[in-house]
Structure formats: C-alpha cells, structure tokens
Amino acid sequence: MTIWDDLSRHAKATADRPILQLFDEHPDRARDFSAEACGFLFDYSKTAIDAPARALLLALAEAAGVAARREAMFSGALINETEGRAVLHTALRNLDRPVQVNGQDVTPALRATHARMARFATDVRQGRFAGQGGAITDVVNIGIGGSDLGPAMAVQALAPYHDGPRCHFVSNVDGAHVHDTLKGLNPETTLVIVASKTFTTVETMTNADAVRRWMGGRVANPAAQFAALSSATDRTAAYGIDPARVFGFDDWVGGRYSVWGPIGLSLMIAIGPAAFDRFLAGAAVMDAHFCDAPPAQNLPVLLALVGIWHNQICGHATRAVLPYDQRLARLPAYLQQLEMESNGKRVAMDGSDLAHHSGPVVWGEPGTNGQHAFYQLIHQGTRVVPCEFLIAATGHEPDLAHQHSLLIANCLAQSEALMRGRSLDEARALMAARSLTGADLERQARHRVFPGSRPSTTLLYPRLTPEVLGGILALYEHRVFVEGVILGLNSFDQWGVELGKELALTLAPVLAGTSAGAGKDASTLHLAARIRALAQG
Ligand code: F6P
C-alpha cells in the first residue's frame, strides 16, 4: 500500500463530508489550515483536506525527496536531465550568493549583466540614450512565451510604479498584433527590444523584421534603436545590434523562468532599476522561505500539496486562478505557461509512463469580471473546479478605497458561497417567501440549489508592490517545482512545443503553393487548399 493509495482511500472515504463540517469539528481550523510567511497569508481551510490528509500529503512530499531535489536545484546541479542543464533562475534574484555551475561561480557575470541593464535602463529613462527624434517615449518588447508573458504581466501589475516610457508587447505572429501596436507610435522615439533567448523563434524574428521595416521608413539607422535580450550573440550581431545593447543569459534560465534577468528589461525601464530590485528582493525572500521553512509551514510546499490533492487525488482536472486584482489580469496567462509547459508531461524523469495525471489545466480571469462570466459553472456545474483566489488588503487608490472594500467583499463572498452552497430546503424557503407553492415551488427551488463544498484557497497580501509581485511569482514557481518532483517528471524541458513548430515550417510552402505537401494528411491539405482559394478571392 503506497501513500498515494492511502490518500485515494481517504479522499473516497471522506468525499461526502461537507467542508463546513470540518469547521464544526475543529474550531481552530481557519488558523490551523493557514500558513503565514513573507507577508502572505495562505488559507487552505476551505478545502476538504483534513489533518490525516495533510499528514499523508506531507509524507508524500518527503517520500518524493522534495528537500533533496530543492537543494540540488539551488546548488546548481544539472536537474534538467533531458537537456543536461542546471536550473538557476533563483540566482538571478540573489546576486550575492555564489553558485557553481560545472565548477564555476556564475554570479560575477550575473552581477555584471544586471549592472549593464540598470545603466542602460537609466540612460533610456533619463534621455541619455535617445532615438533619432529625441528621448524615448515608447518601448516595444518583441518576444513570445517566456520572452513576453513575464514582462507583459509584470509591467501591467506594477503600473502604479511606472515613471518611465510606455511599454508595449508584441508576441503573436498574426500581423494584426504588430500592426495595432505600432499604430500611433513614433518610430523616431521608440526603442525596440527583441527578446529571444535563441534569436531564432519564427514569431519573434518575423515581428522584429516588420518593426525594422516600419522604423526604416522614418529612421536612418533603425538598428541604433534596437536592443536584444538573447544568448545568441552571433545572431544579434548579424542582425546589426550593437553588443553594448545585447543582454544575454545562460541556458540554465528557462524561458518561463526568465523575467528576473534580461527578459525583464522592459519592466526595469518602466519602473526603474531600484523598483526592479525590490521585485527581485521579494522573490529572494520567498526563495529563502522555500529553502528554510518546515514543510507544514512552507507556502510553496502547501500550495503544491493542495494542487496534488485536487488534481491527482480527487481528479479535478482544472484549477482556476482568480486574482481579485485587476492589475494581475495577465497572471493566469503567465501561470498557464509556467504550470502547463512545466508539468504538462506524460513521461517520468526516467522515461517510464507517468504513474499519475500530469499537472492541471490552469485558467482564470480577474474578479469581479469572472463572476459575470464563468462563475455560474463553478457554482452549479456538474464538475468541481478548485479555485485559487488572490486578494490585496489595500489598493493603490486611496480615493477609491470603498471600491477596494467592495472588491474584497466579493472575493470573500465567492469563496464562502462555494463552500456553503444552498440546500434544497433553503431554496424552497426562498421560493415560499416569494409566494410560490406546489410543483412550481419545487421546480423553481431545484434551480436555486448550490451543492456547496466546492474547494478554494485564498492568498492574501498587503498590497501589490514590487516585492509582493516578486513573492507571488516565486511562490508559484516553487509550487510548480514541488508538484513536478512529487509527480517524478522534469519540469524544465518543453519538448511538447516542438512538433507543431516543425510542422508549421513544412506547411509554409504548401500555403504558398510551392509544395504539394507530400506526406500531409487529407484534412490539412483540404484546409490549405481552401485557404489559398479564399485568399486569392
Ligand atoms: O514555447 C516554447 C518556448 O521555447 C518557450 O519556452 C520560450 O519561452 C519561448 O518558446 C520563446 O523562446 P525564445 O526566447 O528563444 O524566442
């Protein structure tokens, strides 16, 4: 009998027990099933996890060797085994702690790059680096995946700290994206940042070419207004970008973990190097907590265990991330890459089939908007969707404090409603109060029943500052790490995105009519033929 079996048996045996009953049985549950650290309060009391389940989950983490694996990651061991790489994004936010990779301390180079970034960002912000038409007014970051989602999300999240040029993000190969972004921008005062670790990503390079053409119409030497965030210095040089404006990072920083280094340059320009360092510091505090706190109080470990309980043990295939914080509107998209590219794997580290389901489908929208869209299904649908609420105690708008109170009230009301539900008797009483009787009352009442016992967690923080944002992202990164270790997979490769990229390359000539598409399936060829016909009018 394994711990997994024990957990499954326990989940089945307690499946019909209302979550509310746990509070009756354990008056101190709210406190006991919460953890506080680094300025965050994580409340998982509104889940079905009870003391025996928690003990088993903690035993699972211990048996999986989370502590040893964590130590291996932080010390620079090659834990990304399928690519033979270390995993050291944590080094980007803790520049004073020496870390050896293949026998060499990597931190002096990290410090030097960080200092160069800070100098360049300051030059841009203070007009010492200018465009042909004067001081930079706009920055366009061209990148995709990890070279876009992190900075795009963080720039929006930290809007109250913006005192630099406006930042824009172009990712999609759909020409509409670059077209709409450039509309209204002045090429003579725009800085273009090409963010691509490999400097070969088709979407990014195609968009970079488009922006270079747009700029070339008005600017004598567009390359002088380009910077690159890339390790491929030969390719950035071939593109004509001055090495002084190229900021590289090593292969042990995965794309989805890269916002802490050069990929964060647009954020640094927007909020300034000092605020950017506060963002790094918040993440470093979470790193230290992850390394030092005992598992039962360790926020990333607890988030991961709640995730494993809901997905692999209870079988809930998705989880909704619901920030009651409009500025975190892009957090769900960011977490989709972080979680699904990391733990969406069907093979274990040793090449065998994964023994359990891979990580969950992650989705979400900010509250309260989501309440008027998909919460209906979360409350009354036939499937259970575990929800993760995030909420700040205070906002950044003192004159709109009453709106923040309303926001908080809505957030708490949703988690309460999900847990409490509404029984048939309560629904009948409601209908009776509206003077309904007989079959009419019965039918109307049934539509107003909420099953309740729908699990949720709440992450509470004081305010969305740079430190808090850094802490939230590091918390989720480590959560994904712990879930990956427990599942026994490699969270740091992404072979699953390769096949589609390769096939897209072989389809381009089919769409252009220069290849018949030998070996392609009939459906794909049929669609391609129709598209060509429609495009020719
Ligand atoms: O989507 C796959 C991926 O490799 C991501 O991991 C990465 O963030 C993205 O593509 C962009 O890659 P690059 O920075 O090399 O352009």
XYZ file of C-alpha atoms and ligand atoms in Angstrom:
553
model
C 0.000 0.000 0.000
C 1.580 3.330 -1.043
C 0.971 6.829 0.293
C -0.861 7.544 -2.984
C -3.219 4.625 -2.264
C -3.764 5.827 1.298
C -4.591 9.295 0.017
C -7.056 7.955 -2.558
C -8.780 5.791 0.027
C -9.007 8.709 2.434
C -10.383 11.012 -0.269
C -13.054 8.431 -1.197
C -13.998 7.771 2.415
C -14.487 11.489 3.128
C -15.908 12.557 -0.244
C -19.427 13.171 1.065
C -18.370 15.096 4.160
C -19.221 18.802 3.748
C -16.255 21.131 4.088
C -18.294 23.202 6.555
C -18.449 20.193 8.863
C -14.668 20.354 9.209
C -15.040 23.788 10.805
C -17.604 22.411 13.291
C -15.288 19.556 14.206
C -12.220 21.755 14.512
C -12.997 25.262 15.766
C -9.427 26.436 15.129
C -9.429 25.150 11.535
C -9.153 28.571 9.864
C -5.885 29.216 11.676
C -4.604 25.645 11.624
C -5.159 25.252 7.885
C -3.477 28.552 7.029
C 0.180 29.481 6.830
C 1.790 32.895 7.042
C 5.186 33.891 5.685
C 6.923 36.659 3.724
C 3.920 38.945 4.249
C 1.470 36.435 2.727
C -1.368 34.524 4.332
C -2.296 31.319 2.526
C -5.646 29.932 3.666
C -6.480 26.409 2.528
C -9.097 25.740 5.193
C -11.920 25.895 2.612
C -10.770 22.612 1.054
C -11.633 19.059 2.084
C -8.088 18.500 3.342
C -8.257 17.393 6.968
C -5.451 16.543 9.396
C -4.949 12.929 8.181
C -4.966 14.058 4.531
C -2.444 16.764 5.286
C -0.199 14.308 7.118
C -0.313 11.935 4.145
C 0.390 14.740 1.680
C 3.379 15.877 3.710
C 4.587 12.269 3.810
C 4.209 12.156 0.023
C 6.426 15.217 -0.387
C 9.012 13.728 1.922
C 8.979 10.358 0.170
C 9.360 12.082 -3.223
C 12.566 13.707 -1.982
C 11.450 17.311 -2.374
C 14.057 18.597 0.102
C 16.981 16.907 -1.660
C 15.780 17.989 -5.085
C 15.354 21.579 -3.876
C 18.903 21.522 -2.531
C 20.119 20.159 -5.874
C 18.335 22.943 -7.780
C 19.675 25.779 -5.637
C 23.197 24.380 -5.687
C 23.422 24.306 -9.484
C 23.179 20.548 -10.083
C 22.063 19.523 -13.594
C 18.491 18.685 -12.562
C 17.079 19.419 -16.041
C 18.258 15.975 -17.028
C 16.742 15.728 -20.510
C 18.670 18.819 -21.561
C 21.681 18.322 -19.264
C 21.258 21.746 -17.670
C 21.197 23.341 -14.257
C 18.087 25.261 -13.184
C 19.168 28.520 -11.622
C 16.650 31.273 -12.242
C 16.873 31.769 -8.467
C 20.448 33.021 -8.932
C 19.108 35.978 -10.950
C 17.417 37.353 -7.843
C 20.112 36.584 -5.315
C 23.184 38.072 -6.937
C 25.325 37.983 -3.794
C 25.125 34.251 -3.165
C 27.841 32.387 -5.097
C 26.569 29.436 -7.154
C 28.741 26.988 -9.021
C 27.741 25.571 -12.375
C 30.203 22.995 -13.693
C 32.725 24.198 -11.093
C 32.433 27.925 -11.852
C 30.780 30.677 -9.830
C 28.232 32.228 -12.175
C 27.267 35.210 -10.020
C 30.002 37.698 -11.099
C 28.705 37.503 -14.687
C 25.110 37.864 -13.485
C 26.025 40.952 -11.480
C 27.810 42.462 -14.470
C 24.794 41.911 -16.757
C 22.437 43.287 -14.124
C 24.614 46.399 -13.760
C 24.689 46.880 -17.551
C 20.903 46.551 -17.694
C 20.498 49.110 -14.909
C 22.827 51.561 -16.676
C 21.010 51.156 -19.978
C 17.556 51.427 -18.343
C 18.640 54.596 -16.551
C 20.075 56.050 -19.756
C 16.784 55.399 -21.540
C 14.718 56.822 -18.679
C 16.882 59.916 -18.389
C 17.192 60.548 -22.114
C 20.923 59.828 -22.367
C 20.005 57.022 -24.738
C 17.648 58.629 -27.253
C 16.047 57.876 -30.589
C 16.638 59.831 -33.768
C 13.728 62.103 -32.776
C 14.708 62.632 -29.143
C 14.091 60.948 -25.778
C 12.475 57.507 -25.874
C 8.720 57.742 -25.321
C 7.784 54.133 -26.068
C 9.372 50.719 -25.707
C 8.206 47.797 -27.848
C 9.186 44.381 -26.496
C 9.030 41.717 -29.203
C 9.049 38.186 -27.832
C 6.780 35.220 -27.216
C 6.153 32.700 -24.449
C 8.586 33.279 -21.634
C 10.098 36.200 -23.516
C 6.763 38.024 -23.387
C 4.381 36.763 -20.719
C 6.515 37.632 -17.687
C 7.389 41.236 -18.541
C 3.943 41.903 -20.080
C 2.233 40.659 -16.931
C 4.624 42.437 -14.552
C 4.531 45.780 -16.375
C 0.737 45.778 -16.047
C 0.865 44.586 -12.432
C 3.209 47.369 -11.353
C 1.510 50.226 -13.200
C 1.468 52.415 -10.049
C 5.287 52.381 -10.123
C 5.657 53.446 -13.762
C 7.673 56.579 -14.242
C 9.497 55.623 -17.428
C 8.481 55.356 -21.092
C 5.309 53.478 -22.066
C 5.834 49.754 -22.717
C 4.114 47.691 -25.401
C 4.342 43.988 -26.128
C 4.160 42.208 -29.467
C 4.108 38.420 -29.453
C 1.699 36.892 -31.957
C 2.874 36.142 -35.490
C -0.558 37.420 -36.551
C 0.349 40.677 -38.289
C -2.611 42.304 -36.596
C -0.683 42.335 -33.322
C 2.334 44.273 -34.548
C 0.168 46.467 -36.781
C -2.147 47.540 -33.971
C 0.718 48.023 -31.519
C 2.686 50.322 -33.795
C -0.340 52.438 -34.673
C 0.187 55.822 -33.035
C 3.828 55.211 -32.085
C 6.581 57.481 -33.314
C 9.425 55.428 -34.849
C 11.863 58.236 -34.044
C 11.295 57.947 -30.281
C 10.648 54.204 -29.979
C 13.075 51.696 -28.512
C 12.660 48.140 -29.808
C 13.687 45.235 -27.605
C 13.953 41.896 -29.362
C 13.550 39.350 -26.578
C 14.509 35.886 -27.679
C 16.833 33.551 -25.902
C 17.573 31.684 -29.141
C 17.058 34.614 -31.556
C 15.518 32.124 -33.984
C 11.882 31.976 -32.851
C 9.851 32.477 -36.020
C 7.181 34.705 -34.465
C 9.704 36.999 -32.823
C 12.048 37.326 -35.770
C 9.153 37.903 -38.198
C 7.784 40.672 -35.954
C 11.268 42.148 -35.486
C 11.629 42.348 -39.278
C 8.243 44.071 -39.533
C 9.181 46.652 -36.897
C 12.555 47.249 -38.520
C 10.807 47.949 -41.840
C 8.332 50.290 -40.097
C 11.165 52.151 -38.426
C 13.284 52.199 -41.582
C 10.640 54.360 -43.250
C 11.491 57.242 -40.911
C 14.778 56.455 -39.169
C 18.132 56.391 -40.958
C 19.596 53.576 -38.862
C 16.869 51.510 -37.167
C 19.387 49.117 -35.617
C 20.597 52.009 -33.446
C 17.189 51.939 -31.731
C 17.202 48.163 -31.222
C 18.323 46.205 -28.170
C 18.365 42.419 -27.793
C 17.791 40.075 -24.877
C 19.483 36.942 -26.070
C 22.258 34.464 -25.536
C 22.842 34.136 -29.289
C 25.345 36.977 -29.690
C 26.392 35.824 -33.154
C 22.816 36.204 -34.376
C 22.228 39.544 -32.625
C 25.427 40.827 -34.242
C 24.303 39.565 -37.648
C 21.059 41.493 -37.065
C 23.139 44.632 -36.621
C 22.527 45.204 -32.924
C 25.404 46.827 -31.038
C 26.779 44.355 -28.436
C 26.531 47.184 -25.887
C 22.749 46.766 -26.104
C 22.691 42.965 -26.026
C 21.936 41.376 -22.676
C 22.459 37.634 -22.510
C 21.573 34.869 -20.117
C 22.624 31.288 -19.711
C 20.928 28.073 -20.745
C 20.117 27.345 -17.100
C 17.439 30.052 -17.177
C 14.342 28.581 -18.807
C 12.151 30.914 -20.879
C 9.213 30.765 -18.455
C 11.553 31.500 -15.537
C 13.394 34.371 -17.177
C 11.610 37.571 -16.120
C 14.177 38.082 -13.336
C 17.069 38.763 -15.695
C 17.482 40.467 -19.081
C 13.979 39.436 -20.205
C 12.764 41.832 -17.506
C 14.471 44.822 -19.176
C 11.195 46.434 -20.317
C 9.923 46.235 -16.724
C 13.162 47.756 -15.463
C 12.833 50.626 -17.932
C 9.196 51.168 -16.942
C 9.633 51.211 -13.152
C 13.354 51.941 -12.780
C 16.225 49.764 -11.546
C 15.509 50.447 -7.855
C 11.913 49.221 -8.057
C 13.052 46.299 -10.227
C 15.482 45.329 -7.466
C 12.584 45.395 -4.993
C 10.811 42.925 -7.297
C 13.891 40.668 -7.201
C 14.184 41.066 -3.420
C 10.586 39.913 -2.893
C 11.332 36.766 -4.866
C 14.593 36.177 -2.966
C 12.719 36.336 0.354
C 10.331 33.671 -0.955
C 13.323 31.568 -2.096
C 14.789 31.708 1.406
C 11.437 30.758 2.920
C 11.117 27.837 0.496
C 14.572 26.601 1.469
C 14.245 27.057 5.222
C 10.642 26.701 6.377
C 9.422 23.329 7.619
C 7.130 21.640 5.071
C 3.940 22.135 7.114
C 4.537 25.909 7.112
C 6.197 26.138 3.724
C 3.989 28.126 1.335
C 5.195 26.608 -1.972
C 5.022 23.103 -0.494
C 1.492 23.701 0.803
C 0.280 25.146 -2.497
C 1.738 22.129 -4.271
C 0.122 19.661 -1.873
C -3.260 21.335 -2.289
C -2.714 21.083 -6.053
C -1.834 17.378 -5.892
C -4.827 16.696 -3.642
C -7.273 18.352 -6.017
C -5.850 17.130 -9.314
C -4.212 13.742 -8.863
C -6.120 12.540 -5.774
C -9.625 13.998 -6.222
C -9.477 14.016 -10.025
C -10.328 17.679 -10.653
C -8.598 18.293 -13.966
C -8.560 22.090 -13.922
C -7.859 24.862 -11.471
C -8.998 28.438 -11.737
C -6.665 31.245 -10.714
C -8.817 34.203 -9.730
C -6.908 37.353 -8.817
C -9.189 39.966 -7.301
C -6.674 42.464 -8.546
C -7.256 43.982 -11.968
C -3.538 44.625 -12.434
C -2.951 40.868 -12.239
C -5.151 40.355 -15.293
C -2.301 38.613 -17.130
C -1.301 36.405 -14.182
C -3.485 33.470 -15.316
C -1.870 33.582 -18.783
C 1.579 33.769 -17.209
C 0.761 30.820 -14.941
C -0.607 28.844 -17.860
C 2.861 28.768 -19.371
C 4.625 28.344 -16.038
C 2.459 25.450 -14.912
C 1.390 23.759 -18.128
C 4.699 23.985 -20.003
C 6.478 22.792 -16.852
C 4.235 19.966 -15.658
C 2.260 19.033 -18.773
C 4.303 15.853 -19.293
C 3.303 12.216 -19.665
C 6.680 10.638 -19.100
C 8.600 10.473 -15.849
C 12.217 11.577 -15.480
C 13.415 8.007 -16.116
C 11.425 7.684 -19.363
C 8.672 5.487 -17.937
C 4.990 6.404 -18.197
C 3.876 8.862 -15.551
C 2.076 6.974 -12.783
C -0.453 9.768 -12.233
C -2.083 12.526 -14.226
C 0.145 15.406 -15.330
C -0.395 18.923 -13.997
C -3.807 20.572 -14.228
C -5.320 22.821 -16.846
C -4.837 26.315 -15.421
C -7.164 29.130 -16.358
C -8.752 32.230 -14.921
C -9.649 35.888 -15.090
C -9.628 38.671 -12.571
C -12.536 39.104 -10.199
C -15.055 40.542 -10.237
C -15.237 40.249 -14.047
C -15.175 36.441 -13.974
C -18.191 36.439 -11.671
C -20.288 37.718 -14.557
C -18.910 35.169 -16.992
C -17.933 31.672 -15.867
C -18.642 31.525 -12.115
C -22.076 30.082 -12.901
C -20.358 26.840 -13.895
C -18.053 26.925 -10.887
C -21.020 27.204 -8.533
C -23.575 24.954 -10.195
C -21.847 22.976 -12.960
C -21.516 19.224 -12.672
C -17.713 19.298 -12.416
C -15.724 20.660 -9.498
C -13.228 23.442 -10.284
C -10.862 24.163 -7.378
C -10.420 27.935 -7.177
C -7.414 29.950 -6.084
C -8.319 33.465 -5.006
C -5.699 36.204 -4.659
C -6.507 39.461 -2.905
C -4.689 42.537 -1.567
C -5.748 44.053 1.749
C -5.392 47.531 0.265
C -5.258 49.021 -3.198
C -3.178 51.829 -4.622
C -6.079 54.278 -4.937
C -6.851 55.830 -1.538
C -9.620 57.934 -3.074
C -11.286 54.718 -4.294
C -10.868 52.730 -1.071
C -14.594 51.999 -0.966
C -14.249 50.185 -4.306
C -11.442 48.089 -2.884
C -13.682 47.146 0.047
C -16.341 46.051 -2.432
C -13.721 44.020 -4.291
C -12.662 42.248 -1.094
C -16.271 41.631 -0.087
C -16.894 39.991 -3.468
C -13.805 37.814 -3.177
C -14.694 36.560 0.293
C -18.336 36.136 -0.692
C -17.389 33.861 -3.575
C -15.254 31.503 -1.521
C -17.928 31.463 1.181
C -20.686 30.739 -1.351
C -18.640 27.972 -2.970
C -18.151 26.271 0.380
C -21.543 26.939 1.926
C -23.799 26.364 -1.069
C -27.575 26.445 -0.678
C -29.607 23.381 0.271
C -32.909 22.362 -1.299
C -34.728 23.261 1.912
C -33.184 26.733 1.904
C -34.127 27.154 -1.758
C -37.698 26.005 -1.001
C -37.962 28.544 1.817
C -36.794 31.262 -0.584
C -39.460 30.297 -3.114
C -42.134 30.083 -0.459
C -41.207 33.601 0.617
C -41.980 34.613 -2.967
C -45.431 33.031 -2.621
C -44.689 30.047 -4.870
C -46.413 26.779 -4.000
C -46.721 23.148 -5.121
C -44.935 21.861 -8.220
C -43.981 25.382 -9.252
C -42.156 25.960 -5.953
C -40.420 22.597 -6.201
C -39.202 23.148 -9.767
C -38.003 26.710 -9.159
C -36.284 25.667 -5.933
C -34.216 22.990 -7.639
C -32.685 25.575 -9.996
C -31.597 27.595 -6.973
C -29.704 24.825 -5.197
C -25.926 25.206 -4.878
C -24.174 21.942 -3.983
C -21.541 23.730 -1.893
C -18.327 22.103 -0.609
C -16.552 23.457 -3.671
C -12.932 23.901 -2.624
C -10.967 27.118 -2.772
C -7.834 28.684 -1.339
C -7.092 32.342 -0.689
C -3.731 34.070 -0.920
C -3.840 37.380 0.942
C -1.130 40.049 0.658
C -0.908 43.616 1.947
C -0.721 45.431 -1.408
C 0.567 44.702 -4.901
C 4.058 46.167 -4.500
C 7.155 45.089 -6.474
C 8.203 42.898 -3.510
C 4.794 41.247 -3.322
C 4.700 40.574 -7.072
C 8.170 39.012 -6.854
C 6.981 36.893 -3.939
C 3.847 35.719 -5.748
C 5.784 34.644 -8.852
C 8.492 32.856 -6.849
C 5.803 31.159 -4.782
C 4.154 29.777 -7.915
C 7.488 28.803 -9.477
C 8.384 26.721 -6.438
C 4.894 25.287 -6.244
C 5.289 24.012 -9.800
C 8.710 22.625 -8.855
C 7.338 20.709 -5.858
C 4.418 19.317 -7.864
C 6.877 18.225 -10.566
C 9.103 16.455 -8.042
C 6.133 14.657 -6.496
C 4.965 13.568 -9.956
C 8.521 12.496 -10.813
C 8.755 14.480 -14.053
C 11.153 17.064 -15.449
C 9.506 20.490 -15.032
C 12.231 22.250 -17.009
C 12.099 20.972 -20.577
C 9.313 21.589 -23.121
C 9.613 19.065 -25.933
C 5.849 19.218 -26.399
C 6.018 22.576 -28.171
C 8.497 21.410 -30.816
C 6.416 19.241 -33.149
C 3.923 21.988 -34.051
C 6.804 24.408 -34.737
C 8.457 21.901 -37.089
C 5.233 21.186 -38.956
C 4.460 24.911 -39.340
C 7.730 25.256 -41.223
C 6.809 22.450 -43.616
C 3.329 23.953 -44.187
C 4.525 27.399 -45.207
C 5.455 26.222 -48.773
C 2.163 24.333 -49.057
C 0.250 27.536 -48.299
C 2.461 29.467 -50.695
C 1.684 26.896 -53.423
C 5.310 25.914 -53.916
C 4.911 22.435 -52.423
C 2.232 19.794 -52.971
C 2.623 18.734 -49.338
C 3.654 15.132 -49.865
C 3.030 13.112 -46.707
C 0.463 15.556 -45.301
C -2.936 14.276 -44.231
C -6.026 14.943 -46.365
C -7.698 17.260 -43.844
C -4.683 19.553 -43.599
C -4.288 19.663 -47.399
C -8.007 20.334 -47.853
C -7.889 23.265 -45.403
C -4.737 24.634 -47.041
C -6.329 24.460 -50.498
C -9.471 26.262 -49.288
C -7.393 28.957 -47.593
C -5.419 29.552 -50.775
C -8.615 29.755 -52.799
C -10.210 32.215 -50.333
C -7.073 34.343 -50.161
C -6.965 34.589 -53.962
C -10.532 35.920 -53.791
O 7.151 27.936 -26.340
C 8.413 27.346 -26.277
C 9.490 28.309 -25.907
O 10.701 27.671 -26.041
C 9.320 28.861 -24.502
O 9.774 28.035 -23.519
C 10.040 30.153 -24.621
O 9.678 30.956 -23.568
C 9.562 30.629 -25.971
O 9.483 29.449 -26.736
C 10.389 31.688 -26.646
O 11.694 31.269 -26.984
P 12.831 32.315 -27.334
O 13.057 33.178 -26.138
O 14.038 31.518 -27.695
O 12.366 33.151 -28.500
